[in-house]
Amino acid sequence: MSFKQPELPYALGALQPFLHEEQMNYHYNKHQAAYFAKLNTLLEGKPEASAPLTDVIVAAAAGPVFNNAAQAWNHDFFWNCMSPAGGGAPRGDMLEAIDRDFGGYDKFKQAFSEKAANLFGSGWAWLAVDKLGKLEIMALSNADTPLKHDRKPILTLDVWEHAYYIDYRNLRPKFIEGFWTKVNWDFAAKNLDGSTK
Ligand code: MN
């Protein structure tokens, strides 16, 4: 058994003008595909190969298995955090939780954008929720994920240079600004209410 890269939930060019087809093609078909390929090589013939990917991530010590498993999963989560029909503000319980924990959507957006812009080197900006239901923004390096910190991921933005360099070159803040035009709050809301696994 081996891990299979899930289909992208939309066409490669569907997030234009935020991300163009070439950018998405490299990111999905080269970068994420390589994490799956490497993970399958590392786990060939091992019992972890038939475990759920999130179990592999939580159980793995720091090293190549963790890095490739987490990068494989993080990207799948990230694709779902964007939608061709995305953008705009959250609603309902998602908005209420953001209001409660960040003092409003604009303040949240600013804080998340700043953490994403200021993350040094490669990594991911996350909105996550702890066991008590409190939201927090986490800027995590390399493959690190809230799953490793006893937090549930709600939303993420990949700020590795490979995520934006074709479309935005060195301008990470412009890429972050564009993310809000395609952000998928419906997916985030499902993560918060527990209707995604
Ligand atoms: Mn990436």
XYZ file of C-alpha atoms and ligand atoms in Angstrom, residues 27 31 35 71 75 78-79 124 158 160 162-163, ligand 1:
13
model
C 3.468 23.491 -6.730
C 6.551 19.919 -5.137
C 6.700 14.703 -1.061
C 4.413 18.302 3.660
C -0.459 20.843 0.935
C -3.843 24.115 1.857
C -5.469 23.416 -1.550
C 3.327 27.816 7.034
C 2.026 28.053 2.537
C 7.609 28.569 1.294
C 8.095 27.729 -3.994
C 4.458 28.637 -3.199
Mn 4.348 24.251 -0.841
